PDB file of C-alpha atoms in Angstrom:
ATOM      1  CA  UNK A   1      17.184 -28.833 -14.029  1.00  0.00           C
ATOM      2  CA  UNK A   2      13.739 -29.422 -12.601  1.00  0.00           C
ATOM      3  CA  UNK A   3      12.079 -32.766 -13.039  1.00  0.00           C
ATOM      4  CA  UNK A   4       8.564 -32.450 -14.495  1.00  0.00           C
ATOM      5  CA  UNK A   5       6.023 -35.042 -13.471  1.00  0.00           C
ATOM      6  CA  UNK A   6       2.772 -35.932 -15.179  1.00  0.00           C
ATOM      7  CA  UNK A   7      -0.579 -37.221 -13.977  1.00  0.00           C
ATOM      8  CA  UNK A   8      -2.634 -39.533 -16.154  1.00  0.00           C
ATOM      9  CA  UNK A   9      -6.230 -38.351 -16.463  1.00  0.00           C
ATOM     10  CA  UNK A  10      -8.229 -40.652 -18.653  1.00  0.00           C
ATOM     11  CA  UNK A  11      -6.164 -41.098 -21.829  1.00  0.00           C
ATOM     12  CA  UNK A  12      -4.167 -37.878 -21.343  1.00  0.00           C
ATOM     13  CA  UNK A  13      -1.058 -36.954 -19.367  1.00  0.00           C
ATOM     14  CA  UNK A  14      -1.247 -33.549 -17.686  1.00  0.00           C
ATOM     15  CA  UNK A  15       1.644 -31.615 -16.137  1.00  0.00           C
ATOM     16  CA  UNK A  16       1.690 -31.881 -12.354  1.00  0.00           C
ATOM     17  CA  UNK A  17       2.470 -28.232 -11.623  1.00  0.00           C
ATOM     18  CA  UNK A  18       2.565 -26.985  -8.055  1.00  0.00           C
ATOM     19  CA  UNK A  19       2.939 -23.445  -6.845  1.00  0.00           C
ATOM     20  CA  UNK A  20       5.277 -22.782  -3.943  1.00  0.00           C
ATOM     21  CA  UNK A  21       3.389 -22.721  -0.672  1.00  0.00           C
ATOM     22  CA  UNK A  22       3.396 -19.408   1.138  1.00  0.00           C
ATOM     23  CA  UNK A  23       1.670 -19.140   4.490  1.00  0.00           C
ATOM     24  CA  UNK A  24       2.375 -15.494   5.264  1.00  0.00           C
ATOM     25  CA  UNK A  25      -0.578 -13.125   4.797  1.00  0.00           C
ATOM     26  CA  UNK A  26      -0.262 -10.375   2.194  1.00  0.00           C
ATOM     27  CA  UNK A  27      -2.153  -7.926   4.408  1.00  0.00           C
ATOM     28  CA  UNK A  28      -3.376  -4.450   3.617  1.00  0.00           C
ATOM     29  CA  UNK A  29      -0.178  -3.174   2.019  1.00  0.00           C
ATOM     30  CA  UNK A  30       0.245  -6.273  -0.130  1.00  0.00           C
ATOM     31  CA  UNK A  31      -3.305  -5.952  -1.444  1.00  0.00           C
ATOM     32  CA  UNK A  32      -2.768  -2.282  -2.244  1.00  0.00           C
ATOM     33  CA  UNK A  33       0.459  -3.053  -4.100  1.00  0.00           C
ATOM     34  CA  UNK A  34      -1.233  -5.920  -5.976  1.00  0.00           C
ATOM     35  CA  UNK A  35      -3.966  -3.535  -7.172  1.00  0.00           C
ATOM     36  CA  UNK A  36      -1.290  -1.025  -8.195  1.00  0.00           C
ATOM     37  CA  UNK A  37       0.577  -3.694 -10.169  1.00  0.00           C
ATOM     38  CA  UNK A  38      -2.605  -4.897 -11.881  1.00  0.00           C
ATOM     39  CA  UNK A  39      -3.572  -1.424 -13.004  1.00  0.00           C
ATOM     40  CA  UNK A  40      -0.277   0.332 -13.734  1.00  0.00           C
ATOM     41  CA  UNK A  41       2.320  -2.439 -14.154  1.00  0.00           C
ATOM     42  CA  UNK A  42       0.481  -5.365 -15.795  1.00  0.00           C
ATOM     43  CA  UNK A  43       3.645  -6.857 -17.315  1.00  0.00           C
ATOM     44  CA  UNK A  44       5.344  -7.114 -13.925  1.00  0.00           C
ATOM     45  CA  UNK A  45       2.142  -8.470 -12.410  1.00  0.00           C
ATOM     46  CA  UNK A  46       1.866 -11.180 -15.080  1.00  0.00           C
ATOM     47  CA  UNK A  47       5.539 -12.120 -14.692  1.00  0.00           C
ATOM     48  CA  UNK A  48       5.077 -12.561 -10.952  1.00  0.00           C
ATOM     49  CA  UNK A  49       1.901 -14.593 -11.429  1.00  0.00           C
ATOM     50  CA  UNK A  50       3.407 -16.858 -14.078  1.00  0.00           C
ATOM     51  CA  UNK A  51       6.597 -17.452 -12.108  1.00  0.00           C
ATOM     52  CA  UNK A  52       4.550 -18.273  -8.978  1.00  0.00           C
ATOM     53  CA  UNK A  53       6.269 -15.593  -6.907  1.00  0.00           C
ATOM     54  CA  UNK A  54       3.411 -13.107  -6.555  1.00  0.00           C
ATOM     55  CA  UNK A  55       2.263 -14.151  -3.089  1.00  0.00           C
ATOM     56  CA  UNK A  56       5.812 -14.225  -1.700  1.00  0.00           C
ATOM     57  CA  UNK A  57       6.550 -10.826  -3.243  1.00  0.00           C
ATOM     58  CA  UNK A  58       3.372  -9.301  -1.789  1.00  0.00           C
ATOM     59  CA  UNK A  59       4.039 -10.819   1.651  1.00  0.00           C
ATOM     60  CA  UNK A  60       7.541  -9.294   1.574  1.00  0.00           C
ATOM     61  CA  UNK A  61       6.089  -5.898   0.585  1.00  0.00           C
ATOM     62  CA  UNK A  62       3.578  -6.124   3.436  1.00  0.00           C
ATOM     63  CA  UNK A  63       6.275  -6.932   5.999  1.00  0.00           C
ATOM     64  CA  UNK A  64       8.520  -4.173   4.664  1.00  0.00           C
ATOM     65  CA  UNK A  65       5.698  -1.630   4.862  1.00  0.00           C
ATOM     66  CA  UNK A  66       4.768  -2.672   8.405  1.00  0.00           C
ATOM     67  CA  UNK A  67       8.388  -2.364   9.589  1.00  0.00           C
ATOM     68  CA  UNK A  68       8.717   1.036   7.923  1.00  0.00           C
ATOM     69  CA  UNK A  69       5.437   2.132   9.498  1.00  0.00           C
ATOM     70  CA  UNK A  70       6.626   1.192  12.995  1.00  0.00           C
ATOM     71  CA  UNK A  71       9.904   3.061  12.477  1.00  0.00           C
ATOM     72  CA  UNK A  72       8.150   6.167  11.132  1.00  0.00           C
ATOM     73  CA  UNK A  73       5.662   6.253  13.992  1.00  0.00           C
ATOM     74  CA  UNK A  74       8.343   5.900  16.669  1.00  0.00           C
ATOM     75  CA  UNK A  75      10.528   8.597  15.065  1.00  0.00           C
ATOM     76  CA  UNK A  76       7.689  11.080  14.688  1.00  0.00           C
ATOM     77  CA  UNK A  77       6.443  10.396  18.235  1.00  0.00           C
ATOM     78  CA  UNK A  78       9.842  11.273  19.662  1.00  0.00           C
ATOM     79  CA  UNK A  79      10.237  14.358  17.452  1.00  0.00           C
ATOM     80  CA  UNK A  80       6.786  15.691  18.406  1.00  0.00           C
ATOM     81  CA  UNK A  81       7.228  14.712  22.057  1.00  0.00           C
ATOM     82  CA  UNK A  82       4.127  12.515  22.122  1.00  0.00           C
ATOM     83  CA  UNK A  83       4.712  10.484  25.273  1.00  0.00           C
ATOM     84  CA  UNK A  84       2.758   8.557  27.866  1.00  0.00           C
ATOM     85  CA  UNK A  85       2.886  11.664  30.053  1.00  0.00           C
ATOM     86  CA  UNK A  86       0.869  13.497  27.393  1.00  0.00           C
ATOM     87  CA  UNK A  87      -1.542  10.551  27.254  1.00  0.00           C
ATOM     88  CA  UNK A  88      -2.148  10.687  30.991  1.00  0.00           C
ATOM     89  CA  UNK A  89      -2.497  14.478  31.091  1.00  0.00           C
ATOM     90  CA  UNK A  90      -4.559  15.072  27.934  1.00  0.00           C
ATOM     91  CA  UNK A  91      -6.037  12.029  26.266  1.00  0.00           C
ATOM     92  CA  UNK A  92      -7.853  13.897  23.519  1.00  0.00           C
ATOM     93  CA  UNK A  93      -4.710  15.772  22.460  1.00  0.00           C
ATOM     94  CA  UNK A  94      -2.718  12.539  22.553  1.00  0.00           C
ATOM     95  CA  UNK A  95      -5.373  10.798  20.422  1.00  0.00           C
ATOM     96  CA  UNK A  96      -5.379  13.640  17.894  1.00  0.00           C
ATOM     97  CA  UNK A  97      -1.590  13.604  17.670  1.00  0.00           C
ATOM     98  CA  UNK A  98      -1.446   9.831  17.262  1.00  0.00           C
ATOM     99  CA  UNK A  99      -4.139   9.811  14.564  1.00  0.00           C
ATOM    100  CA  UNK A 100      -2.291  12.581  12.746  1.00  0.00           C
ATOM    101  CA  UNK A 101       1.001  10.676  12.982  1.00  0.00           C
ATOM    102  CA  UNK A 102      -0.671   7.477  11.804  1.00  0.00           C
ATOM    103  CA  UNK A 103      -2.350   9.048   8.777  1.00  0.00           C
ATOM    104  CA  UNK A 104       0.834  10.889   7.755  1.00  0.00           C
ATOM    105  CA  UNK A 105       2.871   7.699   8.085  1.00  0.00           C
ATOM    106  CA  UNK A 106       0.366   5.778   5.973  1.00  0.00           C
ATOM    107  CA  UNK A 107       0.595   8.370   3.198  1.00  0.00           C
ATOM    108  CA  UNK A 108       4.391   8.197   3.245  1.00  0.00           C
ATOM    109  CA  UNK A 109       4.267   4.385   3.044  1.00  0.00           C
ATOM    110  CA  UNK A 110       1.882   4.593   0.089  1.00  0.00           C
ATOM    111  CA  UNK A 111       4.165   7.001  -1.734  1.00  0.00           C
ATOM    112  CA  UNK A 112       7.407   5.152  -0.954  1.00  0.00           C
ATOM    113  CA  UNK A 113       6.555   1.476  -1.105  1.00  0.00           C
ATOM    114  CA  UNK A 114       3.147   0.906  -2.619  1.00  0.00           C
ATOM    115  CA  UNK A 115       3.237   3.400  -5.482  1.00  0.00           C
ATOM    116  CA  UNK A 116       7.015   3.153  -6.070  1.00  0.00           C
ATOM    117  CA  UNK A 117       7.469   6.906  -6.346  1.00  0.00           C
ATOM    118  CA  UNK A 118      11.068   6.810  -5.160  1.00  0.00           C
ATOM    119  CA  UNK A 119      11.881   4.154  -7.757  1.00  0.00           C
ATOM    120  CA  UNK A 120      10.365   6.364 -10.456  1.00  0.00           C
ATOM    121  CA  UNK A 121      12.496   9.241  -9.232  1.00  0.00           C
ATOM    122  CA  UNK A 122      15.623   7.089  -9.329  1.00  0.00           C
ATOM    123  CA  UNK A 123      14.893   6.032 -12.927  1.00  0.00           C
ATOM    124  CA  UNK A 124      14.544   9.645 -14.048  1.00  0.00           C
ATOM    125  CA  UNK A 125      17.702  10.701 -12.205  1.00  0.00           C
ATOM    126  CA  UNK A 126      15.905  12.681  -9.516  1.00  0.00           C
ATOM    127  CA  UNK A 127      16.803  12.136  -5.893  1.00  0.00           C
ATOM    128  CA  UNK A 128      14.204  12.283  -3.122  1.00  0.00           C
ATOM    129  CA  UNK A 129      15.099  15.226  -0.926  1.00  0.00           C
ATOM    130  CA  UNK A 130      14.489  15.372   2.825  1.00  0.00           C
ATOM    131  CA  UNK A 131      11.577  17.668   2.036  1.00  0.00           C
ATOM    132  CA  UNK A 132      10.021  14.956  -0.194  1.00  0.00           C
ATOM    133  CA  UNK A 133       7.821  13.697   2.639  1.00  0.00           C
ATOM    134  CA  UNK A 134       7.073  17.211   3.860  1.00  0.00           C
ATOM    135  CA  UNK A 135       5.866  18.181   0.387  1.00  0.00           C
ATOM    136  CA  UNK A 136       3.530  15.189   0.248  1.00  0.00           C
ATOM    137  CA  UNK A 137       2.106  16.028   3.657  1.00  0.00           C
ATOM    138  CA  UNK A 138       1.847  19.716   2.775  1.00  0.00           C
ATOM    139  CA  UNK A 139      -0.116  18.951  -0.399  1.00  0.00           C
ATOM    140  CA  UNK A 140      -2.500  16.717   1.527  1.00  0.00           C
ATOM    141  CA  UNK A 141      -2.980  19.301   4.252  1.00  0.00           C
ATOM    142  CA  UNK A 142      -3.653  22.044   1.711  1.00  0.00           C
ATOM    143  CA  UNK A 143      -6.088  19.840  -0.172  1.00  0.00           C
ATOM    144  CA  UNK A 144      -7.987  19.162   3.037  1.00  0.00           C
ATOM    145  CA  UNK A 145      -7.990  22.812   4.098  1.00  0.00           C
ATOM    146  CA  UNK A 146      -9.369  24.223   0.853  1.00  0.00           C
ATOM    147  CA  UNK A 147     -12.699  22.474   1.030  1.00  0.00           C
ATOM    148  CA  UNK A 148     -15.497  22.810   3.518  1.00  0.00           C
ATOM    149  CA  UNK A 149     -16.911  19.769   5.273  1.00  0.00           C
ATOM    150  CA  UNK A 150     -19.818  19.632   2.854  1.00  0.00           C
ATOM    151  CA  UNK A 151     -17.494  19.819  -0.151  1.00  0.00           C
ATOM    152  CA  UNK A 152     -15.281  17.035   1.256  1.00  0.00           C
ATOM    153  CA  UNK A 153     -18.342  14.876   1.886  1.00  0.00           C
ATOM    154  CA  UNK A 154     -19.670  15.326  -1.650  1.00  0.00           C
ATOM    155  CA  UNK A 155     -16.177  14.656  -3.033  1.00  0.00           C
ATOM    156  CA  UNK A 156     -15.955  11.372  -1.079  1.00  0.00           C
ATOM    157  CA  UNK A 157     -19.391  10.348  -2.343  1.00  0.00           C
ATOM    158  CA  UNK A 158     -18.351  11.084  -5.928  1.00  0.00           C
ATOM    159  CA  UNK A 159     -15.194   9.019  -5.487  1.00  0.00           C
ATOM    160  CA  UNK A 160     -17.208   6.114  -4.082  1.00  0.00           C
ATOM    161  CA  UNK A 161     -19.612   6.292  -7.015  1.00  0.00           C
ATOM    162  CA  UNK A 162     -16.697   6.240  -9.465  1.00  0.00           C
ATOM    163  CA  UNK A 163     -15.227   3.229  -7.672  1.00  0.00           C
ATOM    164  CA  UNK A 164     -18.560   1.368  -7.724  1.00  0.00           C
ATOM    165  CA  UNK A 165     -18.997   2.075 -11.432  1.00  0.00           C
ATOM    166  CA  UNK A 166     -15.434   0.977 -12.236  1.00  0.00           C
ATOM    167  CA  UNK A 167     -15.739  -2.101 -10.062  1.00  0.00           C
ATOM    168  CA  UNK A 168     -19.032  -3.120 -11.654  1.00  0.00           C
ATOM    169  CA  UNK A 169     -17.519  -2.695 -15.158  1.00  0.00           C
ATOM    170  CA  UNK A 170     -14.599  -4.965 -14.259  1.00  0.00           C
ATOM    171  CA  UNK A 171     -16.878  -7.781 -13.156  1.00  0.00           C
TER     172      UNK A 171
END
């Protein structure tokens, strides 16, 4: 049983509540998951906030995502034969390959960890197949390929406007 202490302020006694100290940063992935929880899982978000475990949970998510990212990048680099020899022979090709690997890995991390899509699949009885990641990447590639540069630019501007409007309504 925890011992509760009180602080006397004027004529009143107030609970002396302290949150656990967490010094690890939540990082990019933790912030993304926090936003996801706020918008789509408010009950879980409130439980974590009220129990004082939100920061620890988000720091763990961030570390998990970073480890998974490193593993994905190293595996894809070996499968695509992106080596230092390629970097020395053709830097532009190496840069293109690495940027492609990085963006694909980020999308997989978003789907797996941040947006909990595998957990949703498990709840419904579906199992993620080995082609799960390929399908995500294929959809993204097709979505990019269907639009011209001008269309993609106008789409990005529209998305930014929507975000600004939503963000201004929240404040």
